[in-house]
mmCIF file with all atom_site columns, C-alpha atoms in Angstrom:
data_model
loop_
_atom_site.group_PDB
_atom_site.id
_atom_site.type_symbol
_atom_site.label_atom_id
_atom_site.label_alt_id
_atom_site.label_comp_id
_atom_site.label_asym_id
_atom_site.label_entity_id
_atom_site.label_seq_id
_atom_site.pdbx_PDB_ins_code
_atom_site.Cartn_x
_atom_site.Cartn_y
_atom_site.Cartn_z
_atom_site.occupancy
_atom_site.B_iso_or_equiv
_atom_site.pdbx_formal_charge
_atom_site.auth_seq_id
_atom_site.auth_comp_id
_atom_site.auth_asym_id
_atom_site.auth_atom_id
_atom_site.pdbx_PDB_model_num
ATOM 1   C CA . MET A 1 1   ? 18.646  -0.140  15.740  1.00 0.00 ? 1   MET A CA 1
ATOM 2   C CA . ASN A 1 2   ? 14.749  -2.317  15.276  1.00 0.00 ? 2   ASN A CA 1
ATOM 3   C CA . GLN A 1 3   ? 14.501  -5.806  14.512  1.00 0.00 ? 3   GLN A CA 1
ATOM 4   C CA . MET A 1 4   ? 10.893  -6.233  13.885  1.00 0.00 ? 4   MET A CA 1
ATOM 5   C CA . LYS A 1 5   ? 9.599   -9.938  12.094  1.00 0.00 ? 5   LYS A CA 1
ATOM 6   C CA . LYS A 1 6   ? 7.192   -10.190 9.602   1.00 0.00 ? 6   LYS A CA 1
ATOM 7   C CA . ILE A 1 7   ? 3.430   -12.064 10.201  1.00 0.00 ? 7   ILE A CA 1
ATOM 8   C CA . ASN A 1 8   ? 2.307   -14.830 8.566   1.00 0.00 ? 8   ASN A CA 1
ATOM 9   C CA . LYS A 1 9   ? 0.366   -12.968 5.168   1.00 0.00 ? 9   LYS A CA 1
ATOM 10  C CA . GLN A 1 10  ? 0.378   -13.056 1.960   1.00 0.00 ? 10  GLN A CA 1
ATOM 11  C CA . GLN A 1 11  ? 2.751   -10.510 -0.060  1.00 0.00 ? 11  GLN A CA 1
ATOM 12  C CA . LEU A 1 12  ? 1.268   -8.317  -2.122  1.00 0.00 ? 12  LEU A CA 1
ATOM 13  C CA . LEU A 1 13  ? 3.392   -8.665  -5.485  1.00 0.00 ? 13  LEU A CA 1
ATOM 14  C CA . ILE A 1 14  ? 3.245   -6.402  -9.102  1.00 0.00 ? 14  ILE A CA 1
ATOM 15  C CA . PHE A 1 15  ? 4.819   -5.250  -11.762 1.00 0.00 ? 15  PHE A CA 1
ATOM 16  C CA . LEU A 1 16  ? 5.200   -1.227  -11.832 1.00 0.00 ? 16  LEU A CA 1
ATOM 17  C CA . PRO A 1 17  ? 6.342   0.603   -14.824 1.00 0.00 ? 17  PRO A CA 1
ATOM 18  C CA . LEU A 1 18  ? 7.842   3.805   -14.369 1.00 0.00 ? 18  LEU A CA 1
ATOM 19  C CA . LEU A 1 19  ? 7.638   5.061   -17.966 1.00 0.00 ? 19  LEU A CA 1
ATOM 20  C CA . VAL A 1 20  ? 3.952   4.400   -19.205 1.00 0.00 ? 20  VAL A CA 1
ATOM 21  C CA . LEU A 1 21  ? 1.759   7.098   -18.477 1.00 0.00 ? 21  LEU A CA 1
ATOM 22  C CA . GLY A 1 22  ? -1.759  6.582   -17.194 1.00 0.00 ? 22  GLY A CA 1
ATOM 23  C CA . MET A 1 23  ? -1.598  3.283   -15.554 1.00 0.00 ? 23  MET A CA 1
ATOM 24  C CA . ILE A 1 24  ? -2.889  2.603   -12.375 1.00 0.00 ? 24  ILE A CA 1
ATOM 25  C CA . PHE A 1 25  ? -1.607  -0.941  -10.177 1.00 0.00 ? 25  PHE A CA 1
ATOM 26  C CA . MET A 1 26  ? -3.100  -2.245  -7.551  1.00 0.00 ? 26  MET A CA 1
ATOM 27  C CA . ALA A 1 27  ? -3.782  -5.521  -5.386  1.00 0.00 ? 27  ALA A CA 1
ATOM 28  C CA . SER A 1 28  ? -6.064  -5.987  -2.618  1.00 0.00 ? 28  SER A CA 1
ATOM 29  C CA . ASP A 1 29  ? -7.089  -8.241  -0.062  1.00 0.00 ? 29  ASP A CA 1
ATOM 30  C CA . HIS A 1 30  ? -10.512 -7.331  1.882   1.00 0.00 ? 30  HIS A CA 1
ATOM 31  C CA . ILE A 1 31  ? -11.940 -10.598 2.887   1.00 0.00 ? 31  ILE A CA 1
ATOM 32  C CA . ASP A 1 32  ? -9.860  -12.762 5.350   1.00 0.00 ? 32  ASP A CA 1
ATOM 33  C CA . SER A 1 33  ? -10.444 -15.529 7.633   1.00 0.00 ? 33  SER A CA 1
ATOM 34  C CA . PRO A 1 34  ? -11.505 -14.882 11.076  1.00 0.00 ? 34  PRO A CA 1
ATOM 35  C CA . SER A 1 35  ? -8.041  -14.986 12.568  1.00 0.00 ? 35  SER A CA 1
ATOM 36  C CA . THR A 1 36  ? -6.811  -11.786 11.090  1.00 0.00 ? 36  THR A CA 1
ATOM 37  C CA . ILE A 1 37  ? -10.210 -9.716  12.195  1.00 0.00 ? 37  ILE A CA 1
ATOM 38  C CA . GLY A 1 38  ? -8.764  -7.037  14.238  1.00 0.00 ? 38  GLY A CA 1
ATOM 39  C CA . ASN A 1 39  ? -5.555  -7.507  13.467  1.00 0.00 ? 39  ASN A CA 1
ATOM 40  C CA . THR A 1 40  ? -3.867  -4.488  13.290  1.00 0.00 ? 40  THR A CA 1
ATOM 41  C CA . ALA A 1 41  ? -0.880  -5.909  10.890  1.00 0.00 ? 41  ALA A CA 1
ATOM 42  C CA . ASP A 1 42  ? -3.601  -6.886  8.564   1.00 0.00 ? 42  ASP A CA 1
ATOM 43  C CA . LEU A 1 43  ? -3.279  -5.916  5.103   1.00 0.00 ? 43  LEU A CA 1
ATOM 44  C CA . ALA A 1 44  ? -6.008  -3.779  2.784   1.00 0.00 ? 44  ALA A CA 1
ATOM 45  C CA . ASP A 1 45  ? -4.771  -2.515  0.164   1.00 0.00 ? 45  ASP A CA 1
ATOM 46  C CA . LEU A 1 46  ? -1.217  -1.520  -1.883  1.00 0.00 ? 46  LEU A CA 1
ATOM 47  C CA . TYR A 1 47  ? -1.671  1.050   -4.491  1.00 0.00 ? 47  TYR A CA 1
ATOM 48  C CA . ALA A 1 48  ? 1.304   2.118   -7.052  1.00 0.00 ? 48  ALA A CA 1
ATOM 49  C CA . TYR A 1 49  ? 0.669   4.626   -9.313  1.00 0.00 ? 49  TYR A CA 1
ATOM 50  C CA . GLU A 1 50  ? 2.342   7.890   -11.408 1.00 0.00 ? 50  GLU A CA 1
ATOM 51  C CA . SER A 1 51  ? 1.872   10.887  -9.336  1.00 0.00 ? 51  SER A CA 1
ATOM 52  C CA . PRO A 1 52  ? -1.032  12.815  -11.096 1.00 0.00 ? 52  PRO A CA 1
ATOM 53  C CA . ASN A 1 53  ? 1.216   16.470  -10.266 1.00 0.00 ? 53  ASN A CA 1
ATOM 54  C CA . ASN A 1 54  ? 4.471   14.973  -11.442 1.00 0.00 ? 54  ASN A CA 1
ATOM 55  C CA . PRO A 1 55  ? 4.935   12.120  -14.267 1.00 0.00 ? 55  PRO A CA 1
ATOM 56  C CA . ASP A 1 56  ? 8.012   11.612  -12.690 1.00 0.00 ? 56  ASP A CA 1
ATOM 57  C CA . ASN A 1 57  ? 7.012   10.425  -9.143  1.00 0.00 ? 57  ASN A CA 1
ATOM 58  C CA . THR A 1 58  ? 5.420   7.409   -8.330  1.00 0.00 ? 58  THR A CA 1
ATOM 59  C CA . VAL A 1 59  ? 3.587   7.161   -5.514  1.00 0.00 ? 59  VAL A CA 1
ATOM 60  C CA . PHE A 1 60  ? 3.286   4.120   -3.046  1.00 0.00 ? 60  PHE A CA 1
ATOM 61  C CA . VAL A 1 61  ? -0.548  3.759   -1.018  1.00 0.00 ? 61  VAL A CA 1
ATOM 62  C CA . ALA A 1 62  ? -0.596  0.534   2.117   1.00 0.00 ? 62  ALA A CA 1
ATOM 63  C CA . ASN A 1 63  ? -4.196  0.360   3.389   1.00 0.00 ? 63  ASN A CA 1
ATOM 64  C CA . LEU A 1 64  ? -4.129  -1.153  6.747   1.00 0.00 ? 64  LEU A CA 1
ATOM 65  C CA . GLN A 1 65  ? -6.932  -2.802  8.911   1.00 0.00 ? 65  GLN A CA 1
ATOM 66  C CA . SER A 1 66  ? -9.798  -3.116  6.313   1.00 0.00 ? 66  SER A CA 1
ATOM 67  C CA . THR A 1 67  ? -13.488 -2.853  7.388   1.00 0.00 ? 67  THR A CA 1
ATOM 68  C CA . LEU A 1 68  ? -13.429 0.219   9.667   1.00 0.00 ? 68  LEU A CA 1
ATOM 69  C CA . PRO A 1 69  ? -16.640 1.509   10.698  1.00 0.00 ? 69  PRO A CA 1
ATOM 70  C CA . PRO A 1 70  ? -17.557 5.584   10.669  1.00 0.00 ? 70  PRO A CA 1
ATOM 71  C CA . GLY A 1 71  ? -16.269 6.967   13.637  1.00 0.00 ? 71  GLY A CA 1
ATOM 72  C CA . SER A 1 72  ? -13.617 4.793   14.140  1.00 0.00 ? 72  SER A CA 1
ATOM 73  C CA . ASN A 1 73  ? -11.588 6.678   16.585  1.00 0.00 ? 73  ASN A CA 1
ATOM 74  C CA . ASP A 1 74  ? -10.358 4.304   18.866  1.00 0.00 ? 74  ASP A CA 1
ATOM 75  C CA . ARG A 1 75  ? -8.680  2.361   15.710  1.00 0.00 ? 75  ARG A CA 1
ATOM 76  C CA . THR A 1 76  ? -5.345  3.691   15.103  1.00 0.00 ? 76  THR A CA 1
ATOM 77  C CA . PHE A 1 77  ? -1.775  2.653   14.421  1.00 0.00 ? 77  PHE A CA 1
ATOM 78  C CA . ASP A 1 78  ? 0.015   -0.246  16.145  1.00 0.00 ? 78  ASP A CA 1
ATOM 79  C CA . GLU A 1 79  ? 2.799   0.997   17.453  1.00 0.00 ? 79  GLU A CA 1
ATOM 80  C CA . GLN A 1 80  ? 4.339   -2.541  17.216  1.00 0.00 ? 80  GLN A CA 1
ATOM 81  C CA . VAL A 1 81  ? 3.757   -3.141  13.731  1.00 0.00 ? 81  VAL A CA 1
ATOM 82  C CA . LEU A 1 82  ? 6.542   -2.231  10.846  1.00 0.00 ? 82  LEU A CA 1
ATOM 83  C CA . VAL A 1 83  ? 4.896   -0.880  7.214   1.00 0.00 ? 83  VAL A CA 1
ATOM 84  C CA . GLU A 1 84  ? 7.355   -2.001  4.227   1.00 0.00 ? 84  GLU A CA 1
ATOM 85  C CA . PHE A 1 85  ? 7.220   -1.309  1.030   1.00 0.00 ? 85  PHE A CA 1
ATOM 86  C CA . ASN A 1 86  ? 9.697   -3.541  -1.240  1.00 0.00 ? 86  ASN A CA 1
ATOM 87  C CA . ILE A 1 87  ? 10.904  -2.965  -4.414  1.00 0.00 ? 87  ILE A CA 1
ATOM 88  C CA . ASP A 1 88  ? 12.835  -5.283  -6.067  1.00 0.00 ? 88  ASP A CA 1
ATOM 89  C CA . ASN A 1 89  ? 15.001  -4.096  -9.252  1.00 0.00 ? 89  ASN A CA 1
ATOM 90  C CA . ASN A 1 90  ? 16.117  -6.817  -11.449 1.00 0.00 ? 90  ASN A CA 1
ATOM 91  C CA . ASN A 1 91  ? 12.820  -9.009  -11.175 1.00 0.00 ? 91  ASN A CA 1
ATOM 92  C CA . ASP A 1 92  ? 14.359  -11.777 -8.453  1.00 0.00 ? 92  ASP A CA 1
ATOM 93  C CA . LEU A 1 93  ? 11.462  -11.221 -6.798  1.00 0.00 ? 93  LEU A CA 1
ATOM 94  C CA . ILE A 1 94  ? 14.105  -9.901  -3.541  1.00 0.00 ? 94  ILE A CA 1
ATOM 95  C CA . GLU A 1 95  ? 13.381  -6.625  -2.288  1.00 0.00 ? 95  GLU A CA 1
ATOM 96  C CA . ASP A 1 96  ? 16.617  -4.122  -3.332  1.00 0.00 ? 96  ASP A CA 1
ATOM 97  C CA . LEU A 1 97  ? 15.136  -1.252  -1.517  1.00 0.00 ? 97  LEU A CA 1
ATOM 98  C CA . VAL A 1 98  ? 12.775  -0.568  1.109   1.00 0.00 ? 98  VAL A CA 1
ATOM 99  C CA . ILE A 1 99  ? 10.579  2.360   2.526   1.00 0.00 ? 99  ILE A CA 1
ATOM 100 C CA . GLN A 1 100 ? 9.166   1.811   5.875   1.00 0.00 ? 100 GLN A CA 1
ATOM 101 C CA . ALA A 1 101 ? 7.205   3.243   8.128   1.00 0.00 ? 101 ALA A CA 1
ATOM 102 C CA . ILE A 1 102 ? 6.530   3.170   11.672  1.00 0.00 ? 102 ILE A CA 1
ATOM 103 C CA . PRO A 1 103 ? 4.438   4.981   13.944  1.00 0.00 ? 103 PRO A CA 1
ATOM 104 C CA . LYS A 1 104 ? 5.167   5.995   17.592  1.00 0.00 ? 104 LYS A CA 1
ATOM 105 C CA . ASP A 1 105 ? 3.748   8.884   19.696  1.00 0.00 ? 105 ASP A CA 1
ATOM 106 C CA . GLY A 1 106 ? 1.202   10.678  17.348  1.00 0.00 ? 106 GLY A CA 1
ATOM 107 C CA . TYR A 1 107 ? 3.907   10.856  14.065  1.00 0.00 ? 107 TYR A CA 1
ATOM 108 C CA . MET A 1 108 ? 4.777   8.426   11.327  1.00 0.00 ? 108 MET A CA 1
ATOM 109 C CA . TYR A 1 109 ? 7.696   7.785   10.954  1.00 0.00 ? 109 TYR A CA 1
ATOM 110 C CA . PHE A 1 110 ? 9.658   7.248   7.463   1.00 0.00 ? 110 PHE A CA 1
ATOM 111 C CA . PHE A 1 111 ? 12.827  5.622   6.234   1.00 0.00 ? 111 PHE A CA 1
ATOM 112 C CA . GLY A 1 112 ? 14.114  5.280   3.044   1.00 0.00 ? 112 GLY A CA 1
ATOM 113 C CA . PRO A 1 113 ? 14.060  3.775   0.115   1.00 0.00 ? 113 PRO A CA 1
ATOM 114 C CA . TYR A 1 114 ? 16.952  2.537   0.870   1.00 0.00 ? 114 TYR A CA 1
ATOM 115 C CA . LYS A 1 115 ? 18.912  -0.533  0.685   1.00 0.00 ? 115 LYS A CA 1
ATOM 116 C CA . PRO A 1 116 ? 17.777  -3.499  3.424   1.00 0.00 ? 116 PRO A CA 1
ATOM 117 C CA . LEU A 1 117 ? 19.874  -4.727  6.062   1.00 0.00 ? 117 LEU A CA 1
ATOM 118 C CA . SER A 1 118 ? 17.857  -8.090  5.995   1.00 0.00 ? 118 SER A CA 1
ATOM 119 C CA . THR A 1 119 ? 15.139  -9.131  3.419   1.00 0.00 ? 119 THR A CA 1
ATOM 120 C CA . GLY A 1 120 ? 12.657  -11.559 3.590   1.00 0.00 ? 120 GLY A CA 1
ATOM 121 C CA . VAL A 1 121 ? 10.115  -12.583 6.940   1.00 0.00 ? 121 VAL A CA 1
ATOM 122 C CA . THR A 1 122 ? 12.834  -10.164 9.476   1.00 0.00 ? 122 THR A CA 1
ATOM 123 C CA . GLY A 1 123 ? 13.618  -6.437  9.039   1.00 0.00 ? 123 GLY A CA 1
ATOM 124 C CA . VAL A 1 124 ? 15.581  -3.423  10.402  1.00 0.00 ? 124 VAL A CA 1
ATOM 125 C CA . ILE A 1 125 ? 15.226  -0.074  10.140  1.00 0.00 ? 125 ILE A CA 1
ATOM 126 C CA . SER A 1 126 ? 18.634  1.214   10.409  1.00 0.00 ? 126 SER A CA 1
ATOM 127 C CA . LYS A 1 127 ? 19.278  5.286   10.823  1.00 0.00 ? 127 LYS A CA 1
ATOM 128 C CA . GLU A 1 128 ? 22.586  4.866   9.930   1.00 0.00 ? 128 GLU A CA 1
ATOM 129 C CA . ASN A 1 129 ? 21.891  3.936   6.240   1.00 0.00 ? 129 ASN A CA 1
ATOM 130 C CA . ALA A 1 130 ? 18.387  5.226   5.138   1.00 0.00 ? 130 ALA A CA 1
ATOM 131 C CA . THR A 1 131 ? 19.477  8.342   3.329   1.00 0.00 ? 131 THR A CA 1
ATOM 132 C CA . PHE A 1 132 ? 16.188  9.482   3.546   1.00 0.00 ? 132 PHE A CA 1
ATOM 133 C CA . ILE A 1 133 ? 14.448  10.030  6.946   1.00 0.00 ? 133 ILE A CA 1
ATOM 134 C CA . GLU A 1 134 ? 11.175  12.181  8.048   1.00 0.00 ? 134 GLU A CA 1
ATOM 135 C CA . LYS A 1 135 ? 7.925   12.041  10.298  1.00 0.00 ? 135 LYS A CA 1
ATOM 136 C CA . VAL A 1 136 ? 4.975   13.421  9.495   1.00 0.00 ? 136 VAL A CA 1
ATOM 137 C CA . LYS A 1 137 ? 2.219   14.227  12.171  1.00 0.00 ? 137 LYS A CA 1
ATOM 138 C CA . ILE A 1 138 ? -0.797  11.300  12.020  1.00 0.00 ? 138 ILE A CA 1
ATOM 139 C CA . SER A 1 139 ? -4.068  13.050  10.353  1.00 0.00 ? 139 SER A CA 1
ATOM 140 C CA . THR A 1 140 ? -7.513  12.820  12.220  1.00 0.00 ? 140 THR A CA 1
ATOM 141 C CA . ASP A 1 141 ? -10.562 13.231  10.442  1.00 0.00 ? 141 ASP A CA 1
ATOM 142 C CA . THR A 1 142 ? -10.806 17.008  10.902  1.00 0.00 ? 142 THR A CA 1
ATOM 143 C CA . THR A 1 143 ? -7.112  17.694  9.616   1.00 0.00 ? 143 THR A CA 1
ATOM 144 C CA . THR A 1 144 ? -5.289  16.214  7.445   1.00 0.00 ? 144 THR A CA 1
ATOM 145 C CA . VAL A 1 145 ? -1.064  16.634  7.809   1.00 0.00 ? 145 VAL A CA 1
ATOM 146 C CA . THR A 1 146 ? 1.565   16.148  4.853   1.00 0.00 ? 146 THR A CA 1
ATOM 147 C CA . ALA A 1 147 ? 4.953   16.361  5.199   1.00 0.00 ? 147 ALA A CA 1
ATOM 148 C CA . THR A 1 148 ? 7.603   16.961  2.356   1.00 0.00 ? 148 THR A CA 1
ATOM 149 C CA . LYS A 1 149 ? 11.523  16.473  2.470   1.00 0.00 ? 149 LYS A CA 1
ATOM 150 C CA . ASP A 1 150 ? 14.335  15.834  -0.333  1.00 0.00 ? 150 ASP A CA 1
ATOM 151 C CA . GLU A 1 151 ? 11.473  15.791  -2.714  1.00 0.00 ? 151 GLU A CA 1
ATOM 152 C CA . ILE A 1 152 ? 9.224   12.722  -1.264  1.00 0.00 ? 152 ILE A CA 1
ATOM 153 C CA . SER A 1 153 ? 6.259   13.540  0.148   1.00 0.00 ? 153 SER A CA 1
ATOM 154 C CA . TYR A 1 154 ? 4.331   11.662  3.064   1.00 0.00 ? 154 TYR A CA 1
ATOM 155 C CA . PHE A 1 155 ? 1.203   10.660  4.840   1.00 0.00 ? 155 PHE A CA 1
ATOM 156 C CA . ALA A 1 156 ? -0.663  8.965   7.463   1.00 0.00 ? 156 ALA A CA 1
ATOM 157 C CA . GLY A 1 157 ? -4.445  8.920   8.770   1.00 0.00 ? 157 GLY A CA 1
ATOM 158 C CA . ARG A 1 158 ? -7.540  6.873   8.602   1.00 0.00 ? 158 ARG A CA 1
ATOM 159 C CA . ARG A 1 159 ? -9.577  7.488   5.003   1.00 0.00 ? 159 ARG A CA 1
ATOM 160 C CA . GLU A 1 160 ? -12.051 6.407   3.389   1.00 0.00 ? 160 GLU A CA 1
ATOM 161 C CA . ASP A 1 161 ? -11.748 2.853   1.927   1.00 0.00 ? 161 ASP A CA 1
ATOM 162 C CA . PRO A 1 162 ? -11.269 3.446   -2.032  1.00 0.00 ? 162 PRO A CA 1
ATOM 163 C CA . PHE A 1 163 ? -12.251 -0.048  -2.591  1.00 0.00 ? 163 PHE A CA 1
ATOM 164 C CA . TYR A 1 164 ? -15.544 -1.570  -4.131  1.00 0.00 ? 164 TYR A CA 1
ATOM 165 C CA . PHE A 1 165 ? -16.750 -5.277  -4.997  1.00 0.00 ? 165 PHE A CA 1
ATOM 166 C CA . ASP A 1 166 ? -20.377 -5.659  -6.089  1.00 0.00 ? 166 ASP A CA 1
ATOM 167 C CA . VAL A 1 167 ? -19.924 -9.173  -4.157  1.00 0.00 ? 167 VAL A CA 1
ATOM 168 C CA . SER A 1 168 ? -24.158 -9.390  -4.226  1.00 0.00 ? 168 SER A CA 1
ATOM 169 C CA . GLN A 1 169 ? -23.609 -9.411  -8.412  1.00 0.00 ? 169 GLN A CA 1
ATOM 170 C CA . TYR A 1 170 ? -21.161 -11.280 -8.850  1.00 0.00 ? 170 TYR A CA 1
ATOM 171 C CA . ILE A 1 171 ? -22.594 -14.145 -7.255  1.00 0.00 ? 171 ILE A CA 1
ATOM 172 C CA . ALA A 1 172 ? -25.503 -13.079 -9.240  1.00 0.00 ? 172 ALA A CA 1
ATOM 173 C CA . VAL A 1 173 ? -23.849 -13.627 -11.933 1.00 0.00 ? 173 VAL A CA 1
ATOM 174 C CA . PHE A 1 174 ? -22.199 -16.933 -11.331 1.00 0.00 ? 174 PHE A CA 1
ATOM 175 C CA . THR A 1 175 ? -25.403 -18.301 -10.526 1.00 0.00 ? 175 THR A CA 1
ATOM 176 C CA . GLY A 1 176 ? -26.733 -17.467 -13.294 1.00 0.00 ? 176 GLY A CA 1
ATOM 177 C CA . GLN A 1 177 ? -29.308 -15.198 -11.911 1.00 0.00 ? 177 GLN A CA 1
ATOM 178 C CA . SER A 1 178 ? -28.474 -12.302 -12.964 1.00 0.00 ? 178 SER A CA 1
ATOM 179 C CA . GLN A 1 179 ? -30.833 -9.908  -14.475 1.00 0.00 ? 179 GLN A CA 1
ATOM 180 C CA . GLU A 1 180 ? -28.463 -7.521  -16.336 1.00 0.00 ? 180 GLU A CA 1
ATOM 181 C CA . PRO A 1 181 ? -28.443 -8.148  -20.395 1.00 0.00 ? 181 PRO A CA 1
ATOM 182 C CA . GLY A 1 182 ? -26.834 -11.315 -21.220 1.00 0.00 ? 182 GLY A CA 1
ATOM 183 C CA . GLY A 1 183 ? -26.458 -12.227 -17.476 1.00 0.00 ? 183 GLY A CA 1
ATOM 184 C CA . GLY A 1 184 ? -23.572 -10.009 -16.486 1.00 0.00 ? 184 GLY A CA 1
ATOM 185 C CA . PHE A 1 185 ? -22.949 -7.701  -14.342 1.00 0.00 ? 185 PHE A CA 1
ATOM 186 C CA . LYS A 1 186 ? -23.722 -4.102  -14.085 1.00 0.00 ? 186 LYS A CA 1
ATOM 187 C CA . PRO A 1 187 ? -22.381 -1.210  -16.598 1.00 0.00 ? 187 PRO A CA 1
ATOM 188 C CA . PRO A 1 188 ? -19.824 1.092   -15.128 1.00 0.00 ? 188 PRO A CA 1
ATOM 189 C CA . ASN A 1 189 ? -21.747 4.009   -14.629 1.00 0.00 ? 189 ASN A CA 1
ATOM 190 C CA . HIS A 1 190 ? -24.527 2.500   -11.915 1.00 0.00 ? 190 HIS A CA 1
ATOM 191 C CA . GLU A 1 191 ? -24.613 4.024   -9.245  1.00 0.00 ? 191 GLU A CA 1
ATOM 192 C CA . TYR A 1 192 ? -22.906 1.841   -6.352  1.00 0.00 ? 192 TYR A CA 1
ATOM 193 C CA . ILE A 1 193 ? -23.966 2.181   -2.728  1.00 0.00 ? 193 ILE A CA 1
ATOM 194 C CA . PRO A 1 194 ? -20.879 3.666   -1.068  1.00 0.00 ? 194 PRO A CA 1
ATOM 195 C CA . ARG A 1 195 ? -19.889 0.855   2.105   1.00 0.00 ? 195 ARG A CA 1
ATOM 196 C CA . GLU A 1 196 ? -19.292 3.639   4.048   1.00 0.00 ? 196 GLU A CA 1
ATOM 197 C CA . LEU A 1 197 ? -15.494 2.094   6.067   1.00 0.00 ? 197 LEU A CA 1
ATOM 198 C CA . ASN A 1 198 ? -12.567 3.486   6.537   1.00 0.00 ? 198 ASN A CA 1
ATOM 199 C CA . VAL A 1 199 ? -8.885  2.430   6.470   1.00 0.00 ? 199 VAL A CA 1
ATOM 200 C CA . LEU A 1 200 ? -5.996  3.517   8.008   1.00 0.00 ? 200 LEU A CA 1
ATOM 201 C CA . SER A 1 201 ? -3.455  4.848   5.004   1.00 0.00 ? 201 SER A CA 1
ATOM 202 C CA . VAL A 1 202 ? 0.193   5.077   4.806   1.00 0.00 ? 202 VAL A CA 1
ATOM 203 C CA . ILE A 1 203 ? 1.116   6.362   1.547   1.00 0.00 ? 203 ILE A CA 1
ATOM 204 C CA . VAL A 1 204 ? 4.370   8.297   0.209   1.00 0.00 ? 204 VAL A CA 1
ATOM 205 C CA . GLU A 1 205 ? 5.354   10.172  -3.094  1.00 0.00 ? 205 GLU A CA 1
ATOM 206 C CA . VAL A 1 206 ? 9.230   9.440   -4.678  1.00 0.00 ? 206 VAL A CA 1
ATOM 207 C CA . PRO A 1 207 ? 11.012  11.038  -7.460  1.00 0.00 ? 207 PRO A CA 1
ATOM 208 C CA . ASN A 1 208 ? 11.347  7.503   -9.586  1.00 0.00 ? 208 ASN A CA 1
ATOM 209 C CA . LYS A 1 209 ? 15.042  8.700   -9.588  1.00 0.00 ? 209 LYS A CA 1
ATOM 210 C CA . TYR A 1 210 ? 15.324  7.448   -5.745  1.00 0.00 ? 210 TYR A CA 1
ATOM 211 C CA . LEU A 1 211 ? 13.436  3.536   -6.910  1.00 0.00 ? 211 LEU A CA 1
ATOM 212 C CA . GLY A 1 212 ? 16.743  2.054   -8.330  1.00 0.00 ? 212 GLY A CA 1
ATOM 213 C CA . ASP A 1 213 ? 17.240  -0.094  -11.830 1.00 0.00 ? 213 ASP A CA 1
ATOM 214 C CA . THR A 1 214 ? 14.047  -1.006  -13.776 1.00 0.00 ? 214 THR A CA 1
ATOM 215 C CA . PHE A 1 215 ? 13.838  -3.925  -15.753 1.00 0.00 ? 215 PHE A CA 1
ATOM 216 C CA . ASP A 1 216 ? 11.973  -5.238  -19.550 1.00 0.00 ? 216 ASP A CA 1
ATOM 217 C CA . HIS A 1 217 ? 8.455   -6.139  -18.429 1.00 0.00 ? 217 HIS A CA 1
ATOM 218 C CA . PRO A 1 218 ? 8.286   -9.603  -18.903 1.00 0.00 ? 218 PRO A CA 1
ATOM 219 C CA . ILE A 1 219 ? 6.039   -9.257  -21.631 1.00 0.00 ? 219 ILE A CA 1
ATOM 220 C CA . GLY A 1 220 ? 7.754   -7.653  -23.814 1.00 0.00 ? 220 GLY A CA 1
ATOM 221 C CA . ASN A 1 221 ? 6.059   -4.407  -24.336 1.00 0.00 ? 221 ASN A CA 1
ATOM 222 C CA . GLY A 1 222 ? 9.170   -2.331  -23.914 1.00 0.00 ? 222 GLY A CA 1
ATOM 223 C CA . ALA A 1 223 ? 7.898   -1.302  -20.591 1.00 0.00 ? 223 ALA A CA 1
ATOM 224 C CA . LYS A 1 224 ? 10.669  -0.655  -17.888 1.00 0.00 ? 224 LYS A CA 1
ATOM 225 C CA . VAL A 1 225 ? 9.076   -1.581  -14.524 1.00 0.00 ? 225 VAL A CA 1
ATOM 226 C CA . ILE A 1 226 ? 9.666   -2.599  -10.897 1.00 0.00 ? 226 ILE A CA 1
ATOM 227 C CA . ASN A 1 227 ? 8.250   -5.305  -8.996  1.00 0.00 ? 227 ASN A CA 1
ATOM 228 C CA . THR A 1 228 ? 6.542   -4.048  -6.020  1.00 0.00 ? 228 THR A CA 1
ATOM 229 C CA . TRP A 1 229 ? 4.956   -5.665  -2.557  1.00 0.00 ? 229 TRP A CA 1
ATOM 230 C CA . LEU A 1 230 ? 3.756   -4.670  0.268   1.00 0.00 ? 230 LEU A CA 1
ATOM 231 C CA . SER A 1 231 ? 4.593   -6.527  4.080   1.00 0.00 ? 231 SER A CA 1
ATOM 232 C CA . THR A 1 232 ? 4.095   -5.443  7.497   1.00 0.00 ? 232 THR A CA 1
ATOM 233 C CA . LYS A 1 233 ? 6.466   -7.045  10.489  1.00 0.00 ? 233 LYS A CA 1
ATOM 234 C CA . ARG A 1 234 ? 5.297   -7.157  14.140  1.00 0.00 ? 234 ARG A CA 1
ATOM 235 C CA . ARG A 1 235 ? 8.136   -6.189  16.707  1.00 0.00 ? 235 ARG A CA 1
ATOM 236 C CA . GLN A 1 236 ? 9.437   -8.828  18.555  1.00 0.00 ? 236 GLN A CA 1
#
């Protein structure tokens, strides 16, 4: 049983419908203070969406250590950092279930979803309580490895950063210097210059039946939802 303490990093909270098709939710954090640069526990993105291959599954994606340059083979997962997907089933903003991932000797070990022994700022990995336990070899730039067990699929490795934000155009719009019609943003079909940066990704695809109860979406649209957020916790 390993106890870990969460670093001072903002958690990312979204509502995730389990019954609404074709919806993707994300939270992102790519601009940090200098104190977090190079921090191996730094969060970049949380993506949670319906599996494109199975509408009864949900995919959770955690991206860490954003803005890694191409060829940054010296940057890898920190064995002292636990990645935790938190799931709230009743809208009290306290995790009812967690999916935990931690690297060791070239593998990413996954635990859950299961009811956590500790909530909030501390985390405990419990092999005794975790119903689902599996590991996957961490992928390299040339070899992609996935694992599937008990209908749950796993991946961990470095991948191209999917996040893009046109900072220059944003500044142009809000300073009145945009050359686009009406002083607005560039059209959706505009060809953007890729950033060519990488992130470290931890991905797990889980059948919805393992994610616990749902509650009515607060806006009253009839959707059944869970809350989910991402946190990292460093070994103490």
